[in-house]
């Protein structure tokens, strides 16, 4: 079988990952206990500094991309400085959705075969696994190719400042491994993600007293309600297009005909070429009552990560390793976006969901399953050792 050719002493990687697990958990605990919400620059920078130190201790060459409003981005290089092989990019983020002080009510803890805490699954564990995998490869002298790790600070708020850095690095790399959590408790790697867009739809009507001047009024609420029906009709499930009017606001009092109303809309597309289709739909919206006016803003912020041949090849190789490690690795697609959307859209083979297995990301029951940590760290190490072979 062709997959034997990829065998890279994979069981020794697993043994090392098992042996190093308590060290990994200790490191993870320290990371989780440095709270790092996206909107707290100082907090994120404390976490960045802590991880940077660990990378340097492993011989990594660290570069910080300083940011004005967010935490710094951490870029670390491992492996040979000169190589004929292109690097592999390990992509992650150190920011979390959890505000400062969350730890008090939701402390880091290990219980019921799980690890709990804010940001533990999304995605500090993924970062800890990547660093553990690099350490294992170094010890076993298997770190023969260059590896770049980029840890962003604004992923949970749309990756606006990190996107250009992510894209620039990805273009120099042969493949991108995204350290986001796996899909579901079955732990699938993600080979496709939908693209994500946001539109804001605002209607201006004509206010009037609902008792005295009813006929003079033109309700922005009524107008928006009609538009919402139309916008909702943009969904095409068979094409993988969903359009969700997630919030709606409008009016001031019950006895006033509403002068203003607005809706925020989330759009997901499975194929890049549908971005233009959605855009056309939104631009073609017209008011029903021409005394009202309409403003539409927005567009796609993350292109879809399509299931490309390069990505499938990465998945197949990892599934072969997983079999050698004794488990079946599934493949999944998701409607959620990640920084992998950007790199995949550039045509760089991207495999996502290579971090921890768990549930409750962004929720108070955020936790990961301990039993998967060592095998998946070994799998990550195997993929780093042979990528490009
Ligand atoms: Zn994440």
Coordinates of N, CA, C and O in Angstrom, one line a residue, residues 155-310:
X155 N -8.8 37.0 15.5 CA -9.6 36.1 14.7 C -11.0 36.1 15.1 O -11.9 36.0 14.3
X156 N -11.3 36.3 16.4 CA -12.7 36.2 16.9 C -13.4 37.5 16.5 O -14.6 37.5 16.8
X157 N -12.8 38.5 16.0 CA -13.5 39.7 15.6 C -13.2 40.0 14.1 O -13.3 41.1 13.7
X158 N -13.0 38.9 13.3 CA -13.0 39.1 11.9 C -11.6 39.1 11.2 O -11.6 39.2 10.0
X159 N -10.5 39.1 12.0 CA -9.2 39.0 11.4 C -8.8 40.1 10.4 O -8.1 39.9 9.5
X160 N -9.3 41.3 10.7 CA -9.1 42.4 9.7 C -7.6 42.8 9.7 O -7.1 43.0 8.6
X161 N -6.9 42.9 10.8 CA -5.5 43.3 10.8 C -4.6 42.2 10.5 O -3.6 42.3 9.8
X162 N -5.0 41.0 10.8 CA -4.1 39.8 10.6 C -4.2 39.3 9.2 O -3.3 38.6 8.7
X163 N -5.3 39.5 8.5 CA -5.5 38.9 7.2 C -4.3 39.1 6.2 O -3.9 38.2 5.6
X164 N -3.9 40.4 6.0 CA -2.8 40.5 5.1 C -1.5 39.7 5.4 O -0.8 39.2 4.6
X165 N -1.2 39.7 6.7 CA 0.0 38.9 7.2 C -0.2 37.4 6.9 O 0.6 36.7 6.4
X166 N -1.4 36.9 7.2 CA -1.8 35.5 7.0 C -1.6 35.2 5.5 O -1.0 34.2 5.1
X167 N -2.2 36.1 4.7 CA -2.1 35.8 3.2 C -0.7 35.8 2.7 O -0.3 35.0 1.9
X168 N 0.1 36.8 3.2 CA 1.4 36.9 2.7 C 2.3 35.7 3.0 O 3.0 35.1 2.2
X169 N 2.2 35.3 4.3 CA 2.9 34.1 4.7 C 2.4 32.8 4.0 O 3.2 32.0 3.5
X170 N 1.1 32.7 3.8 CA 0.5 31.5 3.2 C 1.1 31.3 1.8 O 1.3 30.2 1.3
X171 N 1.2 32.4 1.1 CA 1.7 32.4 -0.3 C 3.1 31.9 -0.4 O 3.5 31.4 -1.5
X172 N 3.9 31.9 0.7 CA 5.2 31.4 0.6 C 5.3 29.9 1.1 O 6.3 29.3 1.1
X173 N 4.1 29.4 1.4 CA 4.1 28.1 2.0 C 3.5 27.0 1.1 O 2.7 27.4 0.2
X174 N 3.9 25.8 1.4 CA 3.4 24.7 0.6 C 2.0 24.3 1.0 O 1.2 23.8 0.2
X175 N 1.7 24.4 2.3 CA 0.5 23.9 2.9 C 0.2 24.7 4.2 O 1.1 25.3 4.8
X176 N -1.1 24.8 4.5 CA -1.5 25.5 5.8 C -2.2 24.5 6.6 O -3.2 23.8 6.2
X177 N -1.8 24.4 7.9 CA -2.5 23.6 8.9 C -3.1 24.5 9.9 O -2.5 25.2 10.6
X178 N -4.4 24.4 10.0 CA -5.2 25.4 10.9 C -5.5 24.6 12.2 O -6.0 23.5 12.2
X179 N -5.1 25.3 13.3 CA -5.1 24.7 14.6 C -6.5 24.9 15.3 O -6.6 24.7 16.5
X180 N -7.5 25.2 14.5 CA -8.9 25.4 15.1 C -9.3 24.0 15.6 O -8.8 22.9 15.2
X181 N -10.3 24.0 16.5 CA -10.9 22.7 17.0 C -11.4 21.8 15.9 O -11.8 22.3 14.8
X182 N -11.4 20.5 16.1 CA -12.0 19.6 15.2 C -13.5 19.8 15.1 O -14.1 20.4 15.9
X183 N -14.1 19.2 14.1 CA -15.5 19.2 13.9 C -16.2 18.1 14.7 O -15.9 17.0 14.5
X184 N -17.0 18.5 15.7 CA -17.8 17.6 16.4 C -16.9 16.7 17.3 O -15.7 16.7 17.3
X185 N -17.6 15.9 18.1 CA -16.9 15.0 19.1 C -16.3 13.8 18.3 O -15.5 13.1 18.9
X186 N -16.7 13.6 17.1 CA -16.0 12.6 16.3 C -14.6 13.1 15.8 O -13.8 12.3 15.3
X187 N -14.3 14.4 15.9 CA -13.0 14.9 15.7 C -12.6 15.0 14.3 O -11.4 14.9 14.0
X188 N -13.5 15.3 13.4 CA -13.1 15.3 11.9 C -12.3 16.6 11.6 O -12.4 17.6 12.3
X189 N -11.4 16.4 10.7 CA -10.7 17.5 10.1 C -11.6 18.2 9.1 O -12.5 17.5 8.5
X190 N -11.4 19.5 8.9 CA -12.3 20.2 8.0 C -11.6 20.5 6.7 O -10.5 21.1 6.7
X191 N -12.3 20.1 5.7 CA -11.7 20.3 4.3 C -12.5 21.4 3.5 O -12.2 21.7 2.4
X192 N -13.6 21.9 4.1 CA -14.4 22.9 3.4 C -15.1 23.8 4.5 O -15.5 23.2 5.5
X193 N -15.1 25.0 4.2 CA -15.8 26.0 5.1 C -16.6 26.9 4.2 O -16.1 27.3 3.1
X194 N -17.7 27.4 4.7 CA -18.4 28.3 3.9 C -17.8 29.7 4.0 O -17.1 30.0 5.0
X195 N -18.0 30.5 3.0 CA -17.6 31.9 3.0 C -18.7 32.7 3.8 O -19.8 32.3 3.9
X196 N -18.2 33.8 4.4 CA -19.1 34.5 5.3 C -19.2 36.0 4.9 O -18.2 36.6 4.6
X197 N -20.4 36.5 4.9 CA -20.7 37.9 4.6 C -21.6 38.5 5.5 O -22.4 37.8 6.2
X198 N -21.6 39.8 5.6 CA -22.6 40.6 6.4 C -23.1 41.7 5.6 O -22.4 42.4 4.9
X199 N -24.4 41.9 5.7 CA -25.0 43.1 5.1 C -25.9 43.8 6.1 O -26.5 43.2 7.0
X200 N -25.9 45.1 6.0 CA -26.8 45.9 6.9 C -27.7 46.6 6.0 O -27.4 47.2 5.0
X201 N -29.0 46.5 6.3 CA -30.1 47.0 5.5 C -30.8 48.1 6.3 O -31.4 47.7 7.3
X202 N -30.8 49.3 5.9 CA -31.4 50.4 6.6 C -32.5 51.0 5.8 O -32.4 51.3 4.6
X203 N -33.7 51.2 6.4 CA -34.8 51.9 5.8 C -35.1 53.2 6.5 O -35.2 53.3 7.7
X204 N -35.3 54.2 5.7 CA -35.8 55.5 6.2 C -37.2 55.7 5.7 O -37.5 55.6 4.5
X205 N -38.1 55.9 6.7 CA -39.5 56.1 6.3 C -39.9 57.6 6.6 O -39.0 58.4 6.7
X206 N -41.2 57.8 6.8 CA -41.7 59.1 7.1 C -42.5 59.0 8.4 O -43.5 58.3 8.5
X207 N -42.0 59.7 9.5 CA -42.6 59.7 10.8 C -43.9 60.5 10.8 O -44.1 61.5 10.1
X208 N -44.9 60.0 11.6 CA -46.1 60.7 11.8 C -46.8 60.3 13.0 O -46.5 59.2 13.5
X209 N -47.7 61.1 13.6 CA -48.5 60.7 14.7 C -49.5 59.6 14.3 O -50.2 59.8 13.3
X210 N -49.5 58.5 15.0 CA -50.3 57.4 14.5 C -51.8 57.6 14.7 O -52.7 57.0 14.1
X211 N -52.2 58.6 15.5 CA -53.6 58.9 15.7 C -54.0 60.1 14.8 O -55.0 60.1 14.1
X212 N -53.2 61.2 14.8 CA -53.6 62.4 14.2 C -53.3 62.4 12.7 O -54.1 62.9 11.9
X213 N -52.2 61.9 12.3 CA -51.7 62.0 10.9 C -51.4 60.7 10.3 O -50.4 60.6 9.5
X214 N -52.2 59.7 10.6 CA -51.8 58.4 10.2 C -51.5 58.3 8.7 O -50.5 57.7 8.3
X215 N -52.3 58.9 7.8 CA -52.1 58.8 6.4 C -50.8 59.4 5.9 O -50.3 59.1 4.8
X216 N -50.3 60.4 6.7 CA -49.0 61.0 6.3 C -47.8 60.2 6.5 O -46.7 60.5 6.0
X217 N -48.0 59.2 7.3 CA -46.8 58.4 7.7 C -46.4 57.3 6.7 O -47.3 56.8 6.0
X218 N -45.2 57.0 6.6 CA -44.7 55.8 5.8 C -43.8 55.0 6.7 O -42.7 55.4 6.9
X219 N -44.3 53.9 7.1 CA -43.6 53.2 8.1 C -42.4 52.5 7.6 O -42.4 51.6 6.7
X220 N -41.2 52.8 8.2 CA -40.0 52.1 7.9 C -40.1 50.6 8.4 O -39.4 49.8 7.7
X221 N -40.8 50.4 9.4 CA -41.0 49.0 9.9 C -41.7 48.1 8.9 O -41.3 47.0 8.5
X222 N -42.8 48.7 8.4 CA -43.6 47.9 7.4 C -42.7 47.6 6.2 O -42.7 46.5 5.6
X223 N -42.0 48.7 5.7 CA -41.2 48.5 4.6 C -40.1 47.5 4.8 O -39.8 46.6 3.9
X224 N -39.4 47.6 6.0 CA -38.4 46.6 6.2 C -38.9 45.2 6.3 O -38.3 44.2 5.9
X225 N -40.1 45.1 6.9 CA -40.7 43.7 7.0 C -40.9 43.1 5.6 O -40.6 41.9 5.4
X226 N -41.3 43.9 4.7 CA -41.5 43.4 3.3 C -40.1 43.0 2.7 O -40.0 42.0 2.1
X227 N -39.1 43.8 3.0 CA -37.8 43.5 2.5 C -37.2 42.3 3.1 O -36.5 41.5 2.4
X228 N -37.5 42.1 4.4 CA -37.0 40.9 5.1 C -37.5 39.6 4.4 O -36.7 38.7 4.2
X229 N -38.7 39.6 4.0 CA -39.3 38.5 3.3 C -38.5 38.2 2.0 O -38.1 37.1 1.6
X230 N -38.2 39.3 1.3 CA -37.5 39.2 0.0 C -36.0 38.7 0.3 O -35.5 37.8 -0.4
X231 N -35.4 39.3 1.3 CA -34.0 38.9 1.6 C -33.9 37.4 2.0 O -33.0 36.7 1.6
X232 N -34.9 37.0 2.8 CA -34.9 35.6 3.3 C -35.0 34.7 2.1 O -34.4 33.6 2.1
X233 N -35.7 35.2 1.0 CA -35.8 34.4 -0.2 C -34.5 34.2 -1.0 O -34.4 33.4 -1.9
X234 N -33.4 34.9 -0.6 CA -32.1 34.7 -1.2 C -31.5 33.4 -0.9 O -30.5 32.9 -1.5
X235 N -31.9 32.7 0.2 CA -31.4 31.4 0.6 C -31.7 30.4 -0.5 O -32.7 30.3 -1.1
X236 N -30.6 29.6 -0.8 CA -30.7 28.5 -1.8 C -30.0 27.4 -1.2 O -28.8 27.2 -1.4
X237 N -30.7 26.6 -0.4 CA -30.0 25.5 0.3 C -29.3 24.5 -0.6 O -28.2 24.1 -0.2
X238 N -29.9 24.2 -1.7 CA -29.2 23.3 -2.6 C -27.9 23.8 -3.2 O -27.0 23.0 -3.6
X239 N -27.7 25.1 -3.2 CA -26.4 25.7 -3.6 C -25.5 25.9 -2.4 O -24.4 26.5 -2.6
X240 N -26.0 25.7 -1.2 CA -25.1 26.0 -0.1 C -25.2 27.5 0.3 O -24.3 28.0 1.0
X241 N -26.2 28.2 -0.1 CA -26.3 29.6 0.2 C -27.4 29.8 1.3 O -28.5 29.3 1.1
X242 N -27.0 30.4 2.4 CA -28.0 30.7 3.4 C -27.9 32.2 3.8 O -26.8 32.8 3.8
X243 N -29.1 32.8 4.0 CA -29.2 34.2 4.3 C -30.0 34.3 5.5 O -31.2 33.9 5.5
X244 N -29.4 34.9 6.6 CA -30.2 35.0 7.8 C -30.3 36.4 8.3 O -29.3 37.1 8.6
X245 N -31.5 36.9 8.4 CA -31.7 38.2 9.0 C -31.6 38.0 10.5 O -32.6 37.4 11.1
X246 N -30.5 38.4 11.1 CA -30.2 38.0 12.5 C -30.7 39.0 13.5 O -31.1 38.6 14.6
X247 N -30.7 40.3 13.1 CA -31.3 41.3 14.1 C -32.2 42.2 13.3 O -31.9 42.5 12.1
X248 N -33.1 42.8 14.0 CA -34.0 43.8 13.4 C -34.3 44.8 14.4 O -34.5 44.5 15.6
X249 N -34.3 46.1 14.0 CA -34.5 47.2 15.0 C -35.3 48.2 14.3 O -35.2 48.4 13.0
X250 N -36.1 48.9 15.0 CA -36.8 50.0 14.3 C -37.9 50.7 15.2 O -38.3 50.1 16.2
X251 N -38.2 51.9 14.9 CA -39.3 52.6 15.6 C -38.9 53.1 16.9 O -37.8 52.8 17.4
X252 N -39.7 54.0 17.5 CA -39.4 54.6 18.8 C -40.5 54.4 19.8 O -40.2 54.0 20.9
X253 N -41.8 54.5 19.4 CA -42.9 54.3 20.3 C -44.1 53.8 19.5 O -44.2 54.0 18.3
X254 N -45.0 53.2 20.2 CA -46.1 52.6 19.5 C -47.1 53.6 18.8 O -47.7 53.3 17.9
X255 N -47.1 54.8 19.3 CA -48.0 55.8 18.7 C -47.2 56.7 17.7 O -47.7 57.7 17.3
X256 N -46.1 56.2 17.2 CA -45.3 57.0 16.2 C -45.1 56.0 15.0 O -44.7 54.9 15.2
X257 N -45.5 56.5 13.8 CA -45.1 55.7 12.6 C -43.6 55.8 12.4 O -43.1 56.9 12.4
X258 N -43.0 54.6 12.3 CA -41.6 54.5 12.4 C -40.8 55.2 11.3 O -41.1 54.9 10.1
X259 N -39.9 56.1 11.6 CA -39.1 56.7 10.6 C -37.9 55.9 10.2 O -37.4 56.1 9.1
X260 N -37.5 55.0 11.1 CA -36.3 54.2 10.8 C -36.4 52.8 11.2 O -37.0 52.5 12.2
X261 N -35.8 51.9 10.4 CA -35.7 50.5 10.8 C -34.5 49.9 10.1 O -34.1 50.4 9.0
X262 N -33.8 49.0 10.8 CA -32.7 48.3 10.1 C -32.5 46.9 10.5 O -32.9 46.4 11.6
X263 N -31.9 46.2 9.7 CA -31.7 44.7 9.9 C -30.2 44.4 9.6 O -29.6 45.0 8.7
X264 N -29.7 43.4 10.3 CA -28.3 42.9 10.1 C -28.5 41.5 9.6 O -29.2 40.7 10.1
X265 N -27.8 41.2 8.5 CA -27.9 40.0 7.8 C -26.6 39.2 7.7 O -25.6 39.8 7.3
X266 N -26.7 37.9 8.0 CA -25.5 37.1 7.8 C -25.7 36.2 6.6 O -26.8 35.6 6.4
X267 N -24.7 36.1 5.8 CA -24.7 35.4 4.5 C -23.6 34.3 4.5 O -22.5 34.6 4.9
X268 N -24.0 33.1 4.1 CA -22.9 32.0 4.0 C -23.0 31.5 2.6 O -24.1 31.2 2.1
X269 N -21.9 31.3 1.9 CA -21.9 30.7 0.6 C -20.8 29.6 0.6 O -19.8 29.7 1.2
X270 N -21.2 28.5 -0.2 CA -20.3 27.4 -0.3 C -19.3 27.6 -1.4 O -18.2 27.0 -1.4
X271 N -19.6 28.3 -2.4 CA -18.7 28.5 -3.6 C -18.4 29.9 -3.8 O -19.3 30.8 -3.8
X272 N -17.2 30.2 -4.1 CA -16.7 31.6 -4.3 C -17.5 32.3 -5.4 O -17.8 33.5 -5.3
X273 N -17.9 31.5 -6.4 CA -18.6 32.2 -7.5 C -20.0 32.7 -7.1 O -20.6 33.6 -7.8
X274 N -20.5 32.3 -6.0 CA -21.8 32.8 -5.6 C -21.7 34.1 -4.9 O -22.8 34.7 -4.6
X275 N -20.5 34.6 -4.6 CA -20.4 35.9 -4.0 C -21.1 37.0 -4.9 O -21.8 37.9 -4.4
X276 N -20.8 36.9 -6.2 CA -21.4 37.9 -7.1 C -22.9 37.8 -7.2 O -23.6 38.8 -7.3
X277 N -23.4 36.5 -7.1 CA -24.8 36.3 -7.1 C -25.5 37.0 -5.9 O -26.5 37.7 -6.1
X278 N -24.9 36.8 -4.7 CA -25.5 37.4 -3.5 C -25.4 38.9 -3.6 O -26.4 39.7 -3.3
X279 N -24.3 39.4 -4.1 CA -24.1 40.8 -4.2 C -25.2 41.4 -5.1 O -25.8 42.5 -4.8
X280 N -25.4 40.8 -6.2 CA -26.4 41.2 -7.2 C -27.8 41.3 -6.5 O -28.6 42.2 -6.6
X281 N -28.1 40.2 -5.8 CA -29.4 40.2 -5.1 C -29.6 41.4 -4.1 O -30.6 42.1 -4.1
X282 N -28.6 41.7 -3.3 CA -28.7 42.8 -2.4 C -28.8 44.1 -3.1 O -29.5 45.0 -2.7
X283 N -28.0 44.3 -4.2 CA -28.0 45.5 -4.9 C -29.3 45.7 -5.7 O -29.6 46.8 -6.0
X284 N -30.0 44.7 -5.9 CA -31.3 44.8 -6.7 C -32.5 45.1 -5.8 O -33.6 45.3 -6.2
X285 N -32.2 45.1 -4.5 CA -33.4 45.4 -3.6 C -33.9 46.8 -3.8 O -33.1 47.8 -4.0
X286 N -35.2 46.9 -3.9 CA -35.8 48.2 -4.1 C -37.0 48.4 -3.1 O -37.5 47.4 -2.6
X287 N -37.3 49.6 -2.7 CA -38.4 49.9 -1.8 C -39.7 49.6 -2.5 O -39.9 49.7 -3.7
X288 N -40.7 49.1 -1.7 CA -42.0 48.9 -2.1 C -42.8 50.2 -2.1 O -43.6 50.5 -3.0
X289 N -42.6 51.0 -1.1 CA -43.2 52.3 -0.9 C -42.2 53.3 -1.3 O -41.2 53.5 -0.6
X290 N -42.4 54.0 -2.4 CA -41.3 54.9 -2.8 C -41.2 56.2 -2.0 O -40.4 57.1 -2.2
X291 N -42.0 56.4 -0.9 CA -41.7 57.4 0.0 C -40.7 57.0 1.1 O -40.2 57.8 1.8
X292 N -40.3 55.8 1.0 CA -39.3 55.3 1.9 C -38.0 55.2 1.1 O -38.0 55.1 -0.1
X293 N -36.8 55.2 1.8 CA -35.6 55.0 1.1 C -34.8 53.9 1.7 O -35.0 53.6 2.9
X294 N -33.9 53.4 1.0 CA -33.2 52.2 1.4 C -31.6 52.3 1.2 O -31.2 52.9 0.2
X295 N -30.9 51.9 2.3 CA -29.4 51.9 2.2 C -28.9 50.5 2.5 O -29.3 49.9 3.5
X296 N -28.2 49.9 1.6 CA -27.6 48.6 1.8 C -26.1 48.7 1.8 O -25.5 49.3 1.0
X297 N -25.5 48.1 2.9 CA -24.0 48.1 3.0 C -23.6 46.7 3.3 O -24.3 46.0 3.9
X298 N -22.4 46.4 2.9 CA -21.8 45.2 3.3 C -21.3 44.4 2.2 O -21.1 44.9 1.1
X299 N -20.9 43.1 2.4 CA -20.3 42.3 1.4 C -19.7 41.0 2.1 O -20.0 40.8 3.3
X300 N -18.9 40.3 1.3 CA -18.3 39.1 1.8 C -17.1 39.4 2.6 O -16.2 40.2 2.2
X301 N -16.9 39.0 3.9 CA -15.6 39.2 4.6 C -14.7 38.0 4.5 O -13.5 38.1 4.6
X302 N -15.2 36.8 4.4 CA -14.3 35.6 4.3 C -14.8 34.8 3.0 O -15.9 34.4 3.0
X303 N -13.9 34.6 2.1 CA -14.2 33.8 1.0 C -14.4 32.3 1.4 O -13.9 31.9 2.5
X304 N -15.2 31.5 0.7 CA -15.3 30.1 1.1 C -14.0 29.4 1.0 O -13.2 29.7 0.2
X305 N -13.8 28.4 1.9 CA -12.7 27.4 1.7 C -13.3 26.2 1.0 O -14.1 25.5 1.6
X306 N -13.0 26.1 -0.3 CA -13.6 25.1 -1.1 C -12.7 23.8 -0.9 O -11.5 23.9 -0.6
X307 N -13.4 22.7 -1.2 CA -12.7 21.4 -1.0 C -11.8 21.1 -2.3 O -12.2 20.5 -3.2
X308 N -10.6 21.7 -2.3 CA -9.7 21.6 -3.4 C -9.0 20.3 -3.4 O -8.9 19.6 -2.4
X309 N -8.4 20.0 -4.6 CA -7.6 18.7 -4.7 C -6.5 18.7 -3.7 O -6.2 17.7 -3.1
X310 N -5.8 19.8 -3.6 CA -4.6 19.9 -2.7 C -5.0 19.6 -1.2 O -4.3 18.9 -0.5

